[in-house]
mmCIF file of N, CA and C in Angstrom:
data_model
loop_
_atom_site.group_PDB
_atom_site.id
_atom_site.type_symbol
_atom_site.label_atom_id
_atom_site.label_comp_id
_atom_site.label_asym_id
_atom_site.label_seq_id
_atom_site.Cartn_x
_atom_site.Cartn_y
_atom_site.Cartn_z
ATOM 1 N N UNK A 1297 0.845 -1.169 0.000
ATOM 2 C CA UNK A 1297 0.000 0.000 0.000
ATOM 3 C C UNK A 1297 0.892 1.235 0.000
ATOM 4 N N UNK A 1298 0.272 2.268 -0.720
ATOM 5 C CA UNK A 1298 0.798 3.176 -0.482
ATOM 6 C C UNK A 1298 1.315 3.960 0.935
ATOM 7 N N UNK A 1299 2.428 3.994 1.563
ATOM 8 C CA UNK A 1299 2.938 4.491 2.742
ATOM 9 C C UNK A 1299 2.358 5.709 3.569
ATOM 10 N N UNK A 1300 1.948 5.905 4.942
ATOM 11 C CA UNK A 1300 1.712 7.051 5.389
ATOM 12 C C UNK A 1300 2.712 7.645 5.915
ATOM 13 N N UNK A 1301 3.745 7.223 5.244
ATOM 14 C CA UNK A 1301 5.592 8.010 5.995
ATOM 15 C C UNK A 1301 5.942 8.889 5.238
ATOM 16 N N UNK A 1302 4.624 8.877 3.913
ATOM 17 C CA UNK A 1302 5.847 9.780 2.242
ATOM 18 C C UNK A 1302 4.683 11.077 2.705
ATOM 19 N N UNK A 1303 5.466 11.691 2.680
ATOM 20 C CA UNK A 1303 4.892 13.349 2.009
ATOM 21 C C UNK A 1303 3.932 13.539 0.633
ATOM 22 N N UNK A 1304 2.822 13.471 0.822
ATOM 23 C CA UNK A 1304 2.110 13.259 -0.384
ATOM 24 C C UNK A 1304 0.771 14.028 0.079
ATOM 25 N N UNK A 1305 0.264 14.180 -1.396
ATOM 26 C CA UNK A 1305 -1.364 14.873 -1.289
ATOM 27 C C UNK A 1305 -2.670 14.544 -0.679
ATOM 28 N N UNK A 1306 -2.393 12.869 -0.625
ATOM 29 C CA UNK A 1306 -3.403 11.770 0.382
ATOM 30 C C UNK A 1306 -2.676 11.328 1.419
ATOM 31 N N UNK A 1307 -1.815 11.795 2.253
ATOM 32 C CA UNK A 1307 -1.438 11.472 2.919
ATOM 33 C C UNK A 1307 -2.625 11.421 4.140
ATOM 34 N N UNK A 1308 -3.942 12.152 4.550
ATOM 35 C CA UNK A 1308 -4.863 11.340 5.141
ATOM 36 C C UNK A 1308 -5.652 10.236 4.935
ATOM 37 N N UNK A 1309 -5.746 10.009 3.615
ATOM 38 C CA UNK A 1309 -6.055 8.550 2.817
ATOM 39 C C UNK A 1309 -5.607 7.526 2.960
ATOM 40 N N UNK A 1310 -3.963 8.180 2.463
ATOM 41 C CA UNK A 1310 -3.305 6.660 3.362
ATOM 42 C C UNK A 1310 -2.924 6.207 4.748
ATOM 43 N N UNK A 1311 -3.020 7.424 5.842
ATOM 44 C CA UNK A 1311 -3.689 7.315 7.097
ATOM 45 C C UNK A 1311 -4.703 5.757 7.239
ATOM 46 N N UNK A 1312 -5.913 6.501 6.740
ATOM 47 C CA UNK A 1312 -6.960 5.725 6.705
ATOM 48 C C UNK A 1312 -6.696 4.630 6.457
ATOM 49 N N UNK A 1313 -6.716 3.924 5.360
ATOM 50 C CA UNK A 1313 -6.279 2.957 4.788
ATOM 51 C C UNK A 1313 -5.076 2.145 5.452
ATOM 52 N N UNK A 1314 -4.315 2.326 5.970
ATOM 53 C CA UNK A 1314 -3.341 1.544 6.697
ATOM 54 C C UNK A 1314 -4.332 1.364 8.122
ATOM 55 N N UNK A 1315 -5.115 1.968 8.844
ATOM 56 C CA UNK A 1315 -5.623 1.883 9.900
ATOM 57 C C UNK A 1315 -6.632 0.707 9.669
ATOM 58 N N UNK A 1316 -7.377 0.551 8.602
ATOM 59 C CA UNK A 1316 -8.144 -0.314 8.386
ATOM 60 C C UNK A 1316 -7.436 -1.246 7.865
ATOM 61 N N UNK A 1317 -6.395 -1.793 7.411
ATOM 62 C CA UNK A 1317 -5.743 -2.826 7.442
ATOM 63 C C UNK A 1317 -5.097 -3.180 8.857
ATOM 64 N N UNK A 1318 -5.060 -2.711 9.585
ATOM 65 C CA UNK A 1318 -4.629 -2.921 10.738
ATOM 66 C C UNK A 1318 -5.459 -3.189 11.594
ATOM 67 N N UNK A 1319 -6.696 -3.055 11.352
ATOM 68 C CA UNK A 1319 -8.130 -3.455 12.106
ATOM 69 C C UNK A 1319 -8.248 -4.744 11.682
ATOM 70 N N UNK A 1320 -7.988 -4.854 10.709
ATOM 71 C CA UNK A 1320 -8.213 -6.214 10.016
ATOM 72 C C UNK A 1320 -6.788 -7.544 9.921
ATOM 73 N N UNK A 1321 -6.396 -6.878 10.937
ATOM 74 C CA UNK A 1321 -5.464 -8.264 11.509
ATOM 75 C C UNK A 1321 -3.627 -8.364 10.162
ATOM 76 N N UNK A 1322 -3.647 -7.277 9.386
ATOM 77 C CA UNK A 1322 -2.660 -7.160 8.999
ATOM 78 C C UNK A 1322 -1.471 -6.123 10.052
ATOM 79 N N UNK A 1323 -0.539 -5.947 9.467
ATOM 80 C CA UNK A 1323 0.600 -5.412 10.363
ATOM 81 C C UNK A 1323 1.971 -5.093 9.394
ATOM 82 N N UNK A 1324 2.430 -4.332 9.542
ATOM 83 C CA UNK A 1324 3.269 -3.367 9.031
ATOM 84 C C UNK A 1324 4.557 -4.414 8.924
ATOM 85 N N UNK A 1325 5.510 -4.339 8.017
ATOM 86 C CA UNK A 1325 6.739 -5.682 7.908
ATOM 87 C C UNK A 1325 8.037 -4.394 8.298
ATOM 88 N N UNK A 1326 7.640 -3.004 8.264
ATOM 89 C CA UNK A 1326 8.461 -2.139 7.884
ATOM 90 C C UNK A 1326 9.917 -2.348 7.053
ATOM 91 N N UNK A 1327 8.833 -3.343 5.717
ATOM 92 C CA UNK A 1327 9.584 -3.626 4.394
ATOM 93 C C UNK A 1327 9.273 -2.242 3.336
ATOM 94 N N UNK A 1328 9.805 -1.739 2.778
ATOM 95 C CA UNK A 1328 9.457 -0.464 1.995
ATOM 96 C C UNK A 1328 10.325 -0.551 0.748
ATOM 97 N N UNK A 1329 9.396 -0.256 -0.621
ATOM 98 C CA UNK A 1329 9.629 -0.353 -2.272
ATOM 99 C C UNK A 1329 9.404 1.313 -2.543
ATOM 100 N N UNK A 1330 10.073 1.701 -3.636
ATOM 101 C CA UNK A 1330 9.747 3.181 -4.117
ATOM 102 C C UNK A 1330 9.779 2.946 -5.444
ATOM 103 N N UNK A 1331 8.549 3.318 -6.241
ATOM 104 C CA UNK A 1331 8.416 2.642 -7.388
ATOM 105 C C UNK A 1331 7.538 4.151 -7.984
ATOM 106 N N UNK A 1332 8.243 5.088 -9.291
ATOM 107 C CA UNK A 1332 7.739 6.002 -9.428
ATOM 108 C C UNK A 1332 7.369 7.389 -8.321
ATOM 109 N N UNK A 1333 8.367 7.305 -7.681
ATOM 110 C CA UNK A 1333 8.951 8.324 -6.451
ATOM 111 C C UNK A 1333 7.372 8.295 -5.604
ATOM 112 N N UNK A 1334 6.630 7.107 -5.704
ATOM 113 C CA UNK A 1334 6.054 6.510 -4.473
ATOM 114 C C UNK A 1334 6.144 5.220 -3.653
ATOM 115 N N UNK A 1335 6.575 5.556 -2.370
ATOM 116 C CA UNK A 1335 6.865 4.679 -1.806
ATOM 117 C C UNK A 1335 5.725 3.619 -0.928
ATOM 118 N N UNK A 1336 5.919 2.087 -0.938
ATOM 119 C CA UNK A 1336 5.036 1.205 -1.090
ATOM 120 C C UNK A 1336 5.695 0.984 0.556
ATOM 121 N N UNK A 1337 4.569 0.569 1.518
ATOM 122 C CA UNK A 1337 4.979 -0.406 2.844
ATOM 123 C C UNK A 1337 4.134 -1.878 2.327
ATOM 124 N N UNK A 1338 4.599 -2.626 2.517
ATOM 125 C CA UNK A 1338 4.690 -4.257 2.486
ATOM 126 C C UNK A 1338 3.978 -4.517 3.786
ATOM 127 N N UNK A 1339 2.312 -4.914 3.440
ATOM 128 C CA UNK A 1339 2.377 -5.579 5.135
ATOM 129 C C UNK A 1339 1.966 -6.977 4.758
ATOM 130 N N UNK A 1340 1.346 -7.607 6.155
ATOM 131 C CA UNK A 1340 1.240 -8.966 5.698
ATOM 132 C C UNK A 1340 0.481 -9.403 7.102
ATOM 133 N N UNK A 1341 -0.228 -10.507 6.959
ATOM 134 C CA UNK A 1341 -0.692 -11.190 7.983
ATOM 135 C C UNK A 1341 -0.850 -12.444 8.724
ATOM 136 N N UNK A 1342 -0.298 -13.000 9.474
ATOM 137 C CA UNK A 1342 -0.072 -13.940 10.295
ATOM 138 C C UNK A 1342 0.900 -14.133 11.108
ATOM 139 N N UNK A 1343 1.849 -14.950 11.721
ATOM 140 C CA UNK A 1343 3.368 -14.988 12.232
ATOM 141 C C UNK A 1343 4.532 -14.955 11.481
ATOM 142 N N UNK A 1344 5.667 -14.273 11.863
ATOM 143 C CA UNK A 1344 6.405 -14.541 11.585
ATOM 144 C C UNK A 1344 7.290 -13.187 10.425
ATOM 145 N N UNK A 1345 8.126 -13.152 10.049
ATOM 146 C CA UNK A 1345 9.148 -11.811 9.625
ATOM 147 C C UNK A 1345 8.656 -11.965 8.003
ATOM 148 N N UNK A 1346 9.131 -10.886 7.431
ATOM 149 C CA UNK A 1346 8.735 -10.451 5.912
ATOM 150 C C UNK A 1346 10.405 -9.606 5.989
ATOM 151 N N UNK A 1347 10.914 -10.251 4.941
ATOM 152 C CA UNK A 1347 12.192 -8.883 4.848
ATOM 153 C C UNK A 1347 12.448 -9.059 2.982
ATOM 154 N N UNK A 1348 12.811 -8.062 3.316
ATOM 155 C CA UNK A 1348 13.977 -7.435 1.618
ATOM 156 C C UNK A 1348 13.944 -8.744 0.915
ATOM 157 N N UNK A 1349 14.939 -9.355 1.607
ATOM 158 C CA UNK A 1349 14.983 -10.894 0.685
ATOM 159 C C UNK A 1349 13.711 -11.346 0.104
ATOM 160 N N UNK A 1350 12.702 -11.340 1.265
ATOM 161 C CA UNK A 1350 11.604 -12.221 1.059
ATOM 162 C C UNK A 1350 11.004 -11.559 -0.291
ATOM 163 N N UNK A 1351 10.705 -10.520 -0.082
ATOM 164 C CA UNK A 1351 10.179 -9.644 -1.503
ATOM 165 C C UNK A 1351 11.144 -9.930 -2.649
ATOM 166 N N UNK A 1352 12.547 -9.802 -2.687
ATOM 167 C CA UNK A 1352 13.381 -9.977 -3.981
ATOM 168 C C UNK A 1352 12.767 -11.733 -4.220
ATOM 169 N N UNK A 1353 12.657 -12.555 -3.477
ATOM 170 C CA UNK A 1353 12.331 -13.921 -4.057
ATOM 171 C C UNK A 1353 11.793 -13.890 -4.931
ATOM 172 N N UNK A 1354 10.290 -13.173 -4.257
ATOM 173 C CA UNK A 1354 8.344 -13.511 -4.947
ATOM 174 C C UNK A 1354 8.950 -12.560 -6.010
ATOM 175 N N UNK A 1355 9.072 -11.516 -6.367
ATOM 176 C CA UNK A 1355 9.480 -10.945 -7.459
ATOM 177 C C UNK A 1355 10.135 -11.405 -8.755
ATOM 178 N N UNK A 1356 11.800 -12.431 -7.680
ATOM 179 C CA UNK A 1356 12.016 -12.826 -8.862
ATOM 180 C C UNK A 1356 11.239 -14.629 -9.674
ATOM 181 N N UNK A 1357 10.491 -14.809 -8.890
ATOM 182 C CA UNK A 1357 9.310 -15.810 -9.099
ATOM 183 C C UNK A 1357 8.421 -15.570 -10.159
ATOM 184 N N UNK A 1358 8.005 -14.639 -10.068
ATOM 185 C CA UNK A 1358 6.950 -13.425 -10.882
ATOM 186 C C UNK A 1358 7.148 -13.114 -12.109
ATOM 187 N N UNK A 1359 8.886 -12.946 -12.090
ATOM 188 C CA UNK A 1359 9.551 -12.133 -13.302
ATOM 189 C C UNK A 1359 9.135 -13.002 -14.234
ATOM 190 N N UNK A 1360 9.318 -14.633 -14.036
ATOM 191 C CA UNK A 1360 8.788 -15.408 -15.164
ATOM 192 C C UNK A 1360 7.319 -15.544 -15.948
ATOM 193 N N UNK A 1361 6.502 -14.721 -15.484
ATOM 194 C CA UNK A 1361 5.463 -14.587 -15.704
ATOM 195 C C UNK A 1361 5.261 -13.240 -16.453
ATOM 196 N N UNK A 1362 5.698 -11.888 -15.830
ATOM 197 C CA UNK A 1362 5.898 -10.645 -16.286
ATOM 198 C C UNK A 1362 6.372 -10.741 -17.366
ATOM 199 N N UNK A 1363 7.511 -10.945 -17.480
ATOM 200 C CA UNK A 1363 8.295 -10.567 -18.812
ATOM 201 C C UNK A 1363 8.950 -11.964 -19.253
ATOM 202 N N UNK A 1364 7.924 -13.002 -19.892
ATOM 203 C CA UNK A 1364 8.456 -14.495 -20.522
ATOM 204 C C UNK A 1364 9.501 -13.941 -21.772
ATOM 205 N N UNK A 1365 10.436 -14.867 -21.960
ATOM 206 C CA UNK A 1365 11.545 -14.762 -22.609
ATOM 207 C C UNK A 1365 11.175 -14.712 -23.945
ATOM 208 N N UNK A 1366 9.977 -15.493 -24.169
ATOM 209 C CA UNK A 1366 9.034 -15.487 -25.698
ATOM 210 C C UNK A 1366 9.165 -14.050 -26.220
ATOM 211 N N UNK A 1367 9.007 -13.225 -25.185
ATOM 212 C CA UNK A 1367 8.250 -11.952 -25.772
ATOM 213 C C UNK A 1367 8.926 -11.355 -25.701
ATOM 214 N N UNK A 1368 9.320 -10.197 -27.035
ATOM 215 C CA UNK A 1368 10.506 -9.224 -27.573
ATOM 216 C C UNK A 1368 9.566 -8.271 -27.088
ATOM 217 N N UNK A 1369 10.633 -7.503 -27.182
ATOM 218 C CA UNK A 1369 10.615 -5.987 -27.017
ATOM 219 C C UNK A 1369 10.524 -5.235 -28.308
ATOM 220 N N UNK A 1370 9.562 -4.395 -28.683
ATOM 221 C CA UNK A 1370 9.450 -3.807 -30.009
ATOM 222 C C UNK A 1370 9.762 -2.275 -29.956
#
């Protein structure tokens, strides 16, 4: 989700929105992506740690799906 740490125009939105994920049994990994000079918090829900690594994995898991080797670039 979009972060309530960045300086931004919804920054009460994303207030909100992190509060209601947090009602709802998610929790903050204080894992953080900046993708188009907005920055993303990573949360997640159940036991146990979420880090850097864990995100570079699923990503590079993904990549095979995103961008298959089949497909050129035009």
């Amino acid at each position: 989700m979009e972060s309530p740490t960045q300086v931004s125009e919804n920054i009460d939105q994303r207030k909100r929105r992190q509060n209601f994920y947090l009602r709802n049994g998610f929790r903050d990994t204080n894992v953080y992506r900046t993708y188009n000079d907005i920055t993303m918090t990573i949360m997640m829900r159940g036991e146990g740690t979420f880090t850097m690594q864990d995100w570079d994995d699923i990503i590079h898991e993904l990549q095979q799906f995103w961008w298959p080797d089949d497909i050129k670039d035009e």
